[in-house]
Amino acid sequence: MAGAIVDKVSAFARRHRGLLGFTLRKLADANLILFPINEKKGRETLRLIRRVKREKRLLQAYHQAYNLIRAVEATSKIPGDLAEVGVYKGGSAKLICEVKAGRALHLFDTFEGLPAVGSTDAPIFREGKYSAPSVDEVKTYLQGYANLAFHVGLFPETAGPVQETMFSFVHLDVDLVKSTEDCLEFFYPRMNPGGIILSQDYAFSGVREAINTFFAGRPEPVMELCSTQCMIVKLGNLYECC
Ligand SMILES: C[S@@+](CC[C@H](N)C(=O)[O-])C[C@H]1O[C@@H](n2cnc3c(N)ncnc32)[C@H](O)[C@@H]1O
């Protein structure tokens, strides 16, 4: 009897996979799953994410935004600048700004949407997707925050000004395999020990493969989060190096 019910539920889930995915996304967006709001800090974080969502600037779901905020906060003791590659309308950048304290934040984007898509990229992406209104509009949106640098164009061609910079936190939200590889190549050697790389898009097989391959020969574990994100903490002795 129990087996028959399980079979029926599985068959239903298979038939309505799209509907199930849609419902789960809505539940996550409505904050009905995955993060603590039973204490003051959680509720404040929820209010912040809601505000940025209302401003229609943020692509990320609530729980992804929550992880981003907490990861930035977790690096507050680590020396180094912060960076985001994949700014779009500035929603996730605003979340970072709210908790970065005095640290410098470097914002990289073409501001003309995604670059060329490769054969291992997810089919939902196409060149030019997420073209932002204009970099000036994003600058206006973030104008209340100090210590921001905008780097407009294709990364890593735009990385020249930060060749000598060390980082405590890097947020990658670039969707594509080639962009992910280029970002890891550039930022990994520039992360201070204890610094965090948080990447979106780990649920896409191409991006997952790129990240796993990059770290296969390196000591850092890649920690998958329950939100299509993954997180890497740079190893090493902070007190010896900085
Ligand atoms: C999903 S959007 C970012 C969304 C944003 N982080 C948010 O949460 O609202 C992806 C962005 O990555 C940018 N992008 C991808 N690869 C890039 C590269 N190699 N150089 C510069 N920008 C890139 C695109 O222009 C696009 O704006």
Short mmCIF file of C-alpha atoms and ligand atoms in Angstrom, two decimals:
data_model
loop_
_atom_site.label_atom_id
_atom_site.label_comp_id
_atom_site.label_asym_id
_atom_site.label_seq_id
_atom_site.Cartn_x
_atom_site.Cartn_y
_atom_site.Cartn_z
CA MET A 1 0.00 0.00 0.00
CA ALA A 2 2.74 2.44 1.08
CA GLY A 3 4.73 1.42 -2.02
CA ALA A 4 1.74 2.19 -4.26
CA ILE A 5 1.37 5.66 -2.72
CA VAL A 6 5.09 6.39 -3.16
CA ASP A 7 4.83 5.24 -6.81
CA LYS A 8 1.84 7.53 -7.36
CA VAL A 9 3.59 10.52 -5.76
CA SER A 10 6.76 9.89 -7.81
CA ALA A 11 4.74 9.58 -11.02
CA PHE A 12 2.92 12.84 -10.19
CA ALA A 13 6.25 14.60 -9.46
CA ARG A 14 7.70 13.32 -12.76
CA ARG A 15 4.63 14.43 -14.75
CA HIS A 16 4.53 17.85 -13.11
CA ARG A 17 8.26 18.49 -12.76
CA GLY A 18 7.90 22.04 -14.15
CA LEU A 19 5.08 22.84 -11.74
CA LEU A 20 7.04 21.41 -8.81
CA GLY A 21 10.13 23.48 -9.68
CA PHE A 22 7.97 26.58 -10.07
CA THR A 23 6.27 25.99 -6.69
CA LEU A 24 9.60 25.44 -4.91
CA ARG A 25 11.02 28.63 -6.43
CA LYS A 26 7.95 30.58 -5.27
CA LEU A 27 8.24 29.11 -1.77
CA ALA A 28 11.89 30.10 -1.63
CA ASP A 29 11.11 33.57 -2.96
CA ALA A 30 8.39 33.92 -0.33
CA ASN A 31 10.94 32.94 2.30
CA LEU A 32 8.87 29.95 3.32
CA ILE A 33 11.92 27.76 3.29
CA LEU A 34 15.48 27.91 4.34
CA PHE A 35 16.35 30.79 6.59
CA PRO A 36 15.96 31.83 10.23
CA ILE A 37 13.69 34.76 11.01
CA ASN A 38 13.10 33.92 14.64
CA GLU A 39 15.79 36.33 15.81
CA LYS A 40 16.29 40.07 15.30
CA LYS A 41 19.22 39.83 12.91
CA GLY A 42 17.38 37.38 10.65
CA ARG A 43 14.34 39.68 10.51
CA GLU A 44 16.50 42.72 9.69
CA THR A 45 18.18 40.76 6.92
CA LEU A 46 14.80 39.75 5.55
CA ARG A 47 13.67 43.39 5.54
CA LEU A 48 16.81 44.44 3.66
CA ILE A 49 16.37 41.75 1.00
CA ARG A 50 12.66 42.62 0.66
CA ARG A 51 13.56 46.28 0.13
CA VAL A 52 16.05 45.48 -2.65
CA LYS A 53 13.54 43.02 -4.18
CA ARG A 54 10.87 45.73 -4.18
CA GLU A 55 13.29 48.04 -5.98
CA LYS A 56 13.30 45.33 -8.70
CA ARG A 57 17.06 45.22 -8.82
CA LEU A 58 17.84 41.76 -7.52
CA LEU A 59 17.75 38.50 -9.47
CA GLN A 60 18.63 36.32 -6.50
CA ALA A 61 16.11 34.48 -4.38
CA TYR A 62 15.85 35.29 -0.67
CA HIS A 63 17.97 32.42 0.57
CA GLN A 64 20.72 33.15 -1.98
CA ALA A 65 20.76 36.80 -0.91
CA TYR A 66 20.85 35.69 2.72
CA ASN A 67 23.94 33.53 2.11
CA LEU A 68 25.60 36.41 0.27
CA ILE A 69 25.07 38.83 3.16
CA ARG A 70 26.31 36.36 5.76
CA ALA A 71 29.39 35.42 3.71
CA VAL A 72 30.39 39.08 3.32
CA GLU A 73 29.97 39.59 7.06
CA ALA A 74 32.01 36.46 7.79
CA THR A 75 35.04 38.00 6.07
CA SER A 76 35.00 41.22 8.10
CA LYS A 77 38.22 40.23 9.94
CA ILE A 78 40.09 39.33 6.74
CA PRO A 79 42.19 42.06 5.14
CA GLY A 80 41.53 42.86 1.50
CA ASP A 81 39.06 44.43 -0.89
CA LEU A 82 35.78 42.95 -2.10
CA ALA A 83 34.72 42.26 -5.69
CA GLU A 84 31.63 41.23 -7.58
CA VAL A 85 31.65 40.03 -11.17
CA GLY A 86 28.09 40.08 -12.52
CA VAL A 87 26.44 43.23 -11.23
CA TYR A 88 23.49 43.64 -13.63
CA LYS A 89 21.17 46.25 -12.04
CA GLY A 90 23.15 46.39 -8.79
CA GLY A 91 20.83 44.45 -6.47
CA SER A 92 23.39 42.01 -5.07
CA ALA A 93 25.99 44.81 -5.02
CA LYS A 94 23.63 46.80 -2.79
CA LEU A 95 23.37 43.88 -0.36
CA ILE A 96 27.17 43.69 -0.23
CA CYS A 97 27.40 47.47 0.30
CA GLU A 98 25.04 47.26 3.27
CA VAL A 99 27.39 44.95 5.18
CA LYS A 100 30.87 45.60 3.77
CA ALA A 101 31.71 48.22 6.42
CA GLY A 102 34.55 50.43 5.17
CA ARG A 103 36.07 47.97 2.70
CA ALA A 104 36.51 48.83 -0.97
CA LEU A 105 34.19 47.04 -3.43
CA HIS A 106 35.14 46.52 -7.09
CA LEU A 107 32.18 45.99 -9.42
CA PHE A 108 32.81 44.26 -12.75
CA ASP A 109 30.27 43.88 -15.56
CA THR A 110 29.99 44.43 -19.27
CA PHE A 111 26.78 46.33 -18.42
CA GLU A 112 25.73 45.13 -21.87
CA GLY A 113 24.67 41.65 -20.80
CA LEU A 114 26.26 38.24 -21.08
CA PRO A 115 29.21 37.72 -23.41
CA ALA A 116 29.30 34.92 -26.00
CA VAL A 117 27.73 31.69 -24.80
CA GLY A 118 29.64 28.41 -25.18
CA SER A 119 28.54 24.86 -25.96
CA THR A 120 28.70 23.78 -22.29
CA ASP A 121 26.59 26.67 -21.04
CA ALA A 122 23.00 26.14 -19.92
CA PRO A 123 20.51 26.63 -22.78
CA ILE A 124 18.62 29.35 -20.87
CA PHE A 125 21.49 31.79 -21.48
CA ARG A 126 22.14 33.79 -24.65
CA GLU A 127 24.53 36.55 -25.52
CA GLY A 128 23.23 39.94 -24.37
CA LYS A 129 20.87 38.55 -21.70
CA TYR A 130 20.79 40.80 -18.60
CA SER A 131 21.87 43.95 -20.36
CA ALA A 132 21.58 46.56 -17.61
CA PRO A 133 19.84 49.89 -18.23
CA SER A 134 23.22 51.67 -18.08
CA VAL A 135 26.21 51.77 -15.79
CA ASP A 136 25.29 55.35 -14.85
CA GLU A 137 21.94 54.17 -13.57
CA VAL A 138 23.64 51.53 -11.44
CA LYS A 139 26.06 54.17 -10.16
CA THR A 140 23.11 56.37 -9.20
CA TYR A 141 21.41 53.44 -7.46
CA LEU A 142 24.54 52.82 -5.34
CA GLN A 143 25.59 56.44 -4.90
CA GLY A 144 25.09 56.49 -1.11
CA TYR A 145 27.90 53.99 -0.54
CA ALA A 146 31.58 54.84 -0.14
CA ASN A 147 34.60 53.14 -1.68
CA LEU A 148 33.09 51.71 -4.87
CA ALA A 149 34.98 51.22 -8.14
CA PHE A 150 33.19 50.34 -11.38
CA HIS A 151 35.08 48.32 -14.03
CA VAL A 152 33.05 48.34 -17.22
CA GLY A 153 33.66 45.79 -19.98
CA LEU A 154 34.53 42.16 -20.42
CA PHE A 155 36.30 40.56 -17.45
CA PRO A 156 39.25 39.77 -17.22
CA GLU A 157 40.18 42.51 -19.72
CA THR A 158 38.97 45.03 -17.14
CA ALA A 159 41.05 43.58 -14.29
CA GLY A 160 44.12 45.77 -14.93
CA PRO A 161 43.47 48.23 -12.08
CA VAL A 162 43.30 45.40 -9.49
CA GLN A 163 46.30 43.33 -10.61
CA GLU A 164 48.11 44.16 -7.36
CA THR A 165 45.04 44.03 -5.10
CA MET A 166 44.34 41.32 -2.53
CA PHE A 167 40.77 40.32 -1.70
CA SER A 168 38.80 39.15 1.32
CA PHE A 169 35.55 38.41 -0.51
CA VAL A 170 34.58 37.78 -4.14
CA HIS A 171 31.05 37.22 -5.44
CA LEU A 172 30.74 35.53 -8.83
CA ASP A 173 27.36 35.74 -10.57
CA VAL A 174 28.38 35.32 -14.20
CA ASP A 175 26.22 32.38 -15.39
CA LEU A 176 28.75 31.21 -17.98
CA VAL A 177 31.55 28.62 -17.94
CA LYS A 178 34.26 30.76 -19.58
CA SER A 179 33.53 33.74 -17.31
CA THR A 180 33.65 31.47 -14.25
CA GLU A 181 37.01 30.01 -15.31
CA ASP A 182 38.47 33.46 -15.99
CA CYS A 183 37.28 34.75 -12.62
CA LEU A 184 38.76 31.82 -10.69
CA GLU A 185 42.10 32.12 -12.53
CA PHE A 186 42.29 35.79 -11.65
CA PHE A 187 40.93 35.92 -8.10
CA TYR A 188 42.13 32.67 -6.53
CA PRO A 189 45.81 33.75 -6.23
CA ARG A 190 44.67 37.15 -4.98
CA MET A 191 42.51 35.85 -2.12
CA ASN A 192 43.92 36.30 1.37
CA PRO A 193 43.74 33.23 3.63
CA GLY A 194 40.27 33.10 5.19
CA GLY A 195 38.83 35.02 2.23
CA ILE A 196 35.65 33.67 0.63
CA ILE A 197 34.68 33.12 -2.99
CA LEU A 198 30.90 32.72 -3.26
CA SER A 199 29.65 31.65 -6.67
CA GLN A 200 26.14 31.43 -8.05
CA ASP A 201 25.19 29.01 -10.81
CA TYR A 202 26.80 25.90 -9.28
CA ALA A 203 23.63 23.99 -10.19
CA PHE A 204 24.44 24.37 -13.90
CA SER A 205 26.52 21.38 -14.95
CA GLY A 206 29.03 23.41 -17.01
CA VAL A 207 29.75 25.89 -14.22
CA ARG A 208 29.88 23.10 -11.63
CA GLU A 209 32.39 21.20 -13.77
CA ALA A 210 34.52 24.35 -14.25
CA ILE A 211 34.64 25.03 -10.51
CA ASN A 212 35.27 21.41 -9.54
CA THR A 213 38.02 21.09 -12.15
CA PHE A 214 39.70 24.29 -10.98
CA PHE A 215 39.77 23.12 -7.35
CA ALA A 216 40.57 19.46 -8.08
CA GLY A 217 44.30 20.16 -7.78
CA ARG A 218 44.01 22.68 -4.96
CA PRO A 219 43.53 22.09 -1.24
CA GLU A 220 40.29 24.05 -0.74
CA PRO A 221 37.05 22.09 -0.51
CA VAL A 222 34.16 23.38 -2.63
CA MET A 223 31.14 23.57 -0.36
CA GLU A 224 27.83 23.29 -2.17
CA LEU A 225 25.03 25.33 -0.60
CA CYS A 226 21.35 24.45 -0.82
CA SER A 227 20.70 27.37 -3.08
CA THR A 228 22.53 26.71 -6.38
CA GLN A 229 25.52 28.48 -4.84
CA CYS A 230 28.90 27.18 -3.71
CA MET A 231 31.47 28.63 -1.36
CA ILE A 232 35.23 28.31 -1.11
CA VAL A 233 37.35 29.56 1.80
CA LYS A 234 40.98 30.24 0.82
CA LEU A 235 43.39 28.24 2.95
CA GLY A 236 46.71 29.49 4.31
CA ASN A 237 48.10 31.27 7.31
CA LEU A 238 46.88 34.84 7.47
CA TYR A 239 49.44 35.76 10.11
CA GLU A 240 52.37 34.57 7.98
CA CYS A 241 51.29 36.16 4.74
CA CYS A 242 49.76 39.59 5.66
C1 LIG B 1 22.73 37.05 -13.53
S1 LIG B 1 23.42 38.60 -13.93
C2 LIG B 1 23.97 39.22 -12.36
C3 LIG B 1 22.83 39.45 -11.39
C4 LIG B 1 23.16 40.23 -10.14
N1 LIG B 1 24.30 39.71 -9.43
C5 LIG B 1 21.94 40.20 -9.22
O1 LIG B 1 21.91 39.39 -8.28
O2 LIG B 1 21.01 40.96 -9.44
C6 LIG B 1 24.90 38.11 -14.74
C7 LIG B 1 25.78 39.27 -15.14
O3 LIG B 1 27.08 38.77 -15.43
C8 LIG B 1 27.69 39.63 -16.39
N2 LIG B 1 28.84 38.91 -16.97
C9 LIG B 1 28.96 37.59 -17.26
N3 LIG B 1 30.20 37.31 -17.71
C10 LIG B 1 30.90 38.47 -17.69
C11 LIG B 1 32.27 38.82 -18.01
N4 LIG B 1 33.16 37.91 -18.47
N5 LIG B 1 32.65 40.11 -17.86
C12 LIG B 1 31.77 41.05 -17.41
N6 LIG B 1 30.49 40.76 -17.07
C13 LIG B 1 30.05 39.49 -17.21
C14 LIG B 1 26.55 39.94 -17.35
O4 LIG B 1 26.77 41.15 -18.04
C15 LIG B 1 25.34 40.03 -16.39
O5 LIG B 1 25.05 41.36 -16.02
#
